[in-house]
Amino acid sequence: MYEEVFGEDEELRMSLAMTLDSDYYWAEFVNINHVGEWAYSVINRVENALNSLRVRFNLRNGQLEIVVNNGWIRDANLLLGIETPETYMEYNVKIRADSSESMVINGFNDVTISLLSPKTKTQIKKPIKIMRGAMKR
């Protein structure tokens, strides 16, 4: 999913290769600490990258503004899913590193906002549900 969103990353691939290098598993000189450190490096980088993606919203004058922020060091290609009781729409969004993009929707009923990977449509973050009745209170 990392490369689907952020593109190819040679450093990440090399870390993964070191993690999966069969010599460290099967040879008589197995080094569990070495394998663990490389695995941690891969997992940590991917989690940091995906956690740098944020979605927030603002409600003003019957309009819903959706802001997607990319705090990572690489550009992100994402799919923004917007579901209402009547429709479901998807928008391809490219967000430069350390910046954000916004979208305004005029009028809305109950809305669910999803952030997805662009090809496999894998959910990156938990969906945000905005209930109109809950906002009136």
PDB file of C-alpha atoms in Angstrom:
ATOM      1  CA  MET A   1       0.000   0.000   0.000  1.00  0.00           C
ATOM      2  CA  TYR A   2       2.915   2.349   0.758  1.00  0.00           C
ATOM      3  CA  GLU A   3       4.166   2.253  -2.833  1.00  0.00           C
ATOM      4  CA  GLU A   4       0.638   2.532  -4.192  1.00  0.00           C
ATOM      5  CA  VAL A   5       0.217   5.814  -2.333  1.00  0.00           C
ATOM      6  CA  PHE A   6       3.751   7.259  -2.289  1.00  0.00           C
ATOM      7  CA  GLY A   7       5.414   5.556  -5.260  1.00  0.00           C
ATOM      8  CA  GLU A   8       8.494   3.348  -5.448  1.00  0.00           C
ATOM      9  CA  ASP A   9      10.936   3.760  -2.567  1.00  0.00           C
ATOM     10  CA  GLU A  10      14.325   2.134  -3.094  1.00  0.00           C
ATOM     11  CA  GLU A  11      15.392   2.620   0.536  1.00  0.00           C
ATOM     12  CA  LEU A  12      12.258   0.895   1.784  1.00  0.00           C
ATOM     13  CA  ARG A  13      12.702  -1.957  -0.694  1.00  0.00           C
ATOM     14  CA  MET A  14      16.311  -2.495   0.411  1.00  0.00           C
ATOM     15  CA  SER A  15      15.229  -2.573   4.063  1.00  0.00           C
ATOM     16  CA  LEU A  16      12.574  -5.134   3.210  1.00  0.00           C
ATOM     17  CA  ALA A  17      15.121  -7.198   1.265  1.00  0.00           C
ATOM     18  CA  MET A  18      17.435  -7.207   4.289  1.00  0.00           C
ATOM     19  CA  THR A  19      14.532  -8.321   6.463  1.00  0.00           C
ATOM     20  CA  LEU A  20      13.653 -11.189   4.142  1.00  0.00           C
ATOM     21  CA  ASP A  21      17.217 -12.263   3.301  1.00  0.00           C
ATOM     22  CA  SER A  22      17.046 -16.035   3.741  1.00  0.00           C
ATOM     23  CA  ASP A  23      20.648 -16.306   4.963  1.00  0.00           C
ATOM     24  CA  TYR A  24      19.612 -14.721   8.251  1.00  0.00           C
ATOM     25  CA  TYR A  25      16.886 -17.325   8.714  1.00  0.00           C
ATOM     26  CA  TRP A  26      18.370 -20.526   7.365  1.00  0.00           C
ATOM     27  CA  ALA A  27      22.132 -20.339   7.778  1.00  0.00           C
ATOM     28  CA  GLU A  28      24.005 -21.475  10.865  1.00  0.00           C
ATOM     29  CA  PHE A  29      24.784 -17.806  11.659  1.00  0.00           C
ATOM     30  CA  VAL A  30      21.147 -16.735  12.127  1.00  0.00           C
ATOM     31  CA  ASN A  31      20.962 -13.293  13.735  1.00  0.00           C
ATOM     32  CA  ILE A  32      17.531 -12.634  15.240  1.00  0.00           C
ATOM     33  CA  ASN A  33      18.468  -9.089  16.325  1.00  0.00           C
ATOM     34  CA  HIS A  34      19.538  -8.184  12.803  1.00  0.00           C
ATOM     35  CA  VAL A  35      16.284  -9.460  11.323  1.00  0.00           C
ATOM     36  CA  GLY A  36      14.245  -7.674  14.015  1.00  0.00           C
ATOM     37  CA  GLU A  37      15.977  -4.337  13.452  1.00  0.00           C
ATOM     38  CA  TRP A  38      15.390  -4.421   9.697  1.00  0.00           C
ATOM     39  CA  ALA A  39      11.766  -5.505  10.160  1.00  0.00           C
ATOM     40  CA  TYR A  40      11.207  -2.685  12.652  1.00  0.00           C
ATOM     41  CA  SER A  41      12.750  -0.225  10.176  1.00  0.00           C
ATOM     42  CA  VAL A  42      10.342  -1.260   7.405  1.00  0.00           C
ATOM     43  CA  ILE A  43       7.248  -1.278   9.621  1.00  0.00           C
ATOM     44  CA  ASN A  44       8.153   2.026  11.263  1.00  0.00           C
ATOM     45  CA  ARG A  45       8.691   3.817   7.938  1.00  0.00           C
ATOM     46  CA  VAL A  46       5.414   2.567   6.474  1.00  0.00           C
ATOM     47  CA  GLU A  47       3.421   3.407   9.615  1.00  0.00           C
ATOM     48  CA  ASN A  48       4.955   6.888   9.848  1.00  0.00           C
ATOM     49  CA  ALA A  49       4.148   7.572   6.204  1.00  0.00           C
ATOM     50  CA  LEU A  50       0.536   6.392   6.373  1.00  0.00           C
ATOM     51  CA  ASN A  51      -0.031   8.110   9.729  1.00  0.00           C
ATOM     52  CA  SER A  52       1.159  11.388   8.201  1.00  0.00           C
ATOM     53  CA  LEU A  53      -2.012  11.453   6.090  1.00  0.00           C
ATOM     54  CA  ARG A  54      -4.818  13.325   7.834  1.00  0.00           C
ATOM     55  CA  VAL A  55      -8.398  14.178   6.963  1.00  0.00           C
ATOM     56  CA  ARG A  56     -10.336  16.952   8.648  1.00  0.00           C
ATOM     57  CA  PHE A  57     -13.491  18.850   7.864  1.00  0.00           C
ATOM     58  CA  ASN A  58     -15.143  22.209   8.479  1.00  0.00           C
ATOM     59  CA  LEU A  59     -18.847  23.009   8.332  1.00  0.00           C
ATOM     60  CA  ARG A  60     -19.811  26.527   7.305  1.00  0.00           C
ATOM     61  CA  ASN A  61     -22.999  27.993   5.888  1.00  0.00           C
ATOM     62  CA  GLY A  62     -24.356  24.656   4.694  1.00  0.00           C
ATOM     63  CA  GLN A  63     -21.066  23.722   3.029  1.00  0.00           C
ATOM     64  CA  LEU A  64     -18.727  20.915   3.956  1.00  0.00           C
ATOM     65  CA  GLU A  65     -15.020  21.570   3.423  1.00  0.00           C
ATOM     66  CA  ILE A  66     -12.849  18.437   3.400  1.00  0.00           C
ATOM     67  CA  VAL A  67      -9.110  18.954   3.887  1.00  0.00           C
ATOM     68  CA  VAL A  68      -6.589  16.167   3.267  1.00  0.00           C
ATOM     69  CA  ASN A  69      -3.096  16.793   4.623  1.00  0.00           C
ATOM     70  CA  ASN A  70       0.083  14.970   3.587  1.00  0.00           C
ATOM     71  CA  GLY A  71       2.770  15.421   6.226  1.00  0.00           C
ATOM     72  CA  TRP A  72       5.144  12.895   4.640  1.00  0.00           C
ATOM     73  CA  ILE A  73       8.342  13.635   2.694  1.00  0.00           C
ATOM     74  CA  ARG A  74       6.923  12.303  -0.584  1.00  0.00           C
ATOM     75  CA  ASP A  75       3.919  13.236  -2.728  1.00  0.00           C
ATOM     76  CA  ALA A  76       0.807  11.129  -2.103  1.00  0.00           C
ATOM     77  CA  ASN A  77      -1.701   9.772  -4.616  1.00  0.00           C
ATOM     78  CA  LEU A  78      -4.999   9.065  -2.900  1.00  0.00           C
ATOM     79  CA  LEU A  79      -8.624   8.350  -3.520  1.00  0.00           C
ATOM     80  CA  LEU A  80     -11.154  10.330  -1.510  1.00  0.00           C
ATOM     81  CA  GLY A  81     -14.489   8.538  -1.152  1.00  0.00           C
ATOM     82  CA  ILE A  82     -17.548  10.614  -0.248  1.00  0.00           C
ATOM     83  CA  GLU A  83     -20.728   8.713   0.530  1.00  0.00           C
ATOM     84  CA  THR A  84     -24.162  10.147   1.260  1.00  0.00           C
ATOM     85  CA  PRO A  85     -27.441   8.241   1.589  1.00  0.00           C
ATOM     86  CA  GLU A  86     -28.104   9.104  -2.069  1.00  0.00           C
ATOM     87  CA  THR A  87     -24.699   8.836  -3.762  1.00  0.00           C
ATOM     88  CA  TYR A  88     -21.105   7.651  -3.618  1.00  0.00           C
ATOM     89  CA  MET A  89     -18.357   9.631  -5.357  1.00  0.00           C
ATOM     90  CA  GLU A  90     -14.616   9.092  -5.604  1.00  0.00           C
ATOM     91  CA  TYR A  91     -12.028  11.750  -6.321  1.00  0.00           C
ATOM     92  CA  ASN A  92      -8.393  11.174  -7.246  1.00  0.00           C
ATOM     93  CA  VAL A  93      -6.258  13.502  -5.177  1.00  0.00           C
ATOM     94  CA  LYS A  94      -2.528  14.170  -5.541  1.00  0.00           C
ATOM     95  CA  ILE A  95      -1.066  15.984  -2.571  1.00  0.00           C
ATOM     96  CA  ARG A  96       2.469  17.287  -2.606  1.00  0.00           C
ATOM     97  CA  ALA A  97       4.766  16.461   0.293  1.00  0.00           C
ATOM     98  CA  ASP A  98       4.069  18.501   3.413  1.00  0.00           C
ATOM     99  CA  SER A  99       0.966  20.209   2.012  1.00  0.00           C
ATOM    100  CA  SER A 100      -2.802  19.827   1.822  1.00  0.00           C
ATOM    101  CA  GLU A 101      -5.688  19.881  -0.624  1.00  0.00           C
ATOM    102  CA  SER A 102      -9.284  20.838   0.083  1.00  0.00           C
ATOM    103  CA  MET A 103     -12.663  20.233  -1.492  1.00  0.00           C
ATOM    104  CA  VAL A 104     -15.984  21.962  -0.799  1.00  0.00           C
ATOM    105  CA  ILE A 105     -19.351  20.241  -1.048  1.00  0.00           C
ATOM    106  CA  ASN A 106     -22.461  22.410  -1.217  1.00  0.00           C
ATOM    107  CA  GLY A 107     -25.144  21.123   1.089  1.00  0.00           C
ATOM    108  CA  PHE A 108     -24.975  17.683   2.541  1.00  0.00           C
ATOM    109  CA  ASN A 109     -26.941  15.070   4.356  1.00  0.00           C
ATOM    110  CA  ASP A 110     -25.213  12.412   6.407  1.00  0.00           C
ATOM    111  CA  VAL A 111     -21.730  12.003   4.899  1.00  0.00           C
ATOM    112  CA  THR A 112     -19.027   9.357   5.231  1.00  0.00           C
ATOM    113  CA  ILE A 113     -15.528  10.374   4.122  1.00  0.00           C
ATOM    114  CA  SER A 114     -13.011   7.637   3.293  1.00  0.00           C
ATOM    115  CA  LEU A 115      -9.332   7.878   2.416  1.00  0.00           C
ATOM    116  CA  LEU A 116      -8.303   5.024   0.096  1.00  0.00           C
ATOM    117  CA  SER A 117      -5.317   3.826  -1.893  1.00  0.00           C
ATOM    118  CA  PRO A 118      -5.827   4.720  -5.576  1.00  0.00           C
ATOM    119  CA  LYS A 119      -5.545   1.313  -7.280  1.00  0.00           C
ATOM    120  CA  THR A 120      -6.770  -1.346  -4.857  1.00  0.00           C
ATOM    121  CA  LYS A 121      -9.045   1.074  -2.958  1.00  0.00           C
ATOM    122  CA  THR A 122      -7.686  -0.179   0.352  1.00  0.00           C
ATOM    123  CA  GLN A 123      -8.866   1.881   3.307  1.00  0.00           C
ATOM    124  CA  ILE A 124      -5.973   3.920   4.761  1.00  0.00           C
ATOM    125  CA  LYS A 125      -7.761   5.584   7.674  1.00  0.00           C
ATOM    126  CA  LYS A 126     -10.999   4.846   9.458  1.00  0.00           C
ATOM    127  CA  PRO A 127     -13.886   6.575   7.690  1.00  0.00           C
ATOM    128  CA  ILE A 128     -15.198   9.826   9.137  1.00  0.00           C
ATOM    129  CA  LYS A 129     -18.975   9.878   9.589  1.00  0.00           C
ATOM    130  CA  ILE A 130     -20.698  13.255   9.809  1.00  0.00           C
ATOM    131  CA  MET A 131     -24.312  13.063  10.933  1.00  0.00           C
ATOM    132  CA  ARG A 132     -26.340  16.173  10.239  1.00  0.00           C
ATOM    133  CA  GLY A 133     -28.639  15.622  13.253  1.00  0.00           C
ATOM    134  CA  ALA A 134     -25.662  15.368  15.592  1.00  0.00           C
ATOM    135  CA  MET A 135     -24.262  18.698  14.309  1.00  0.00           C
ATOM    136  CA  LYS A 136     -27.436  20.669  15.187  1.00  0.00           C
ATOM    137  CA  ARG A 137     -27.105  20.094  18.921  1.00  0.00           C
TER     138      ARG A 137
END
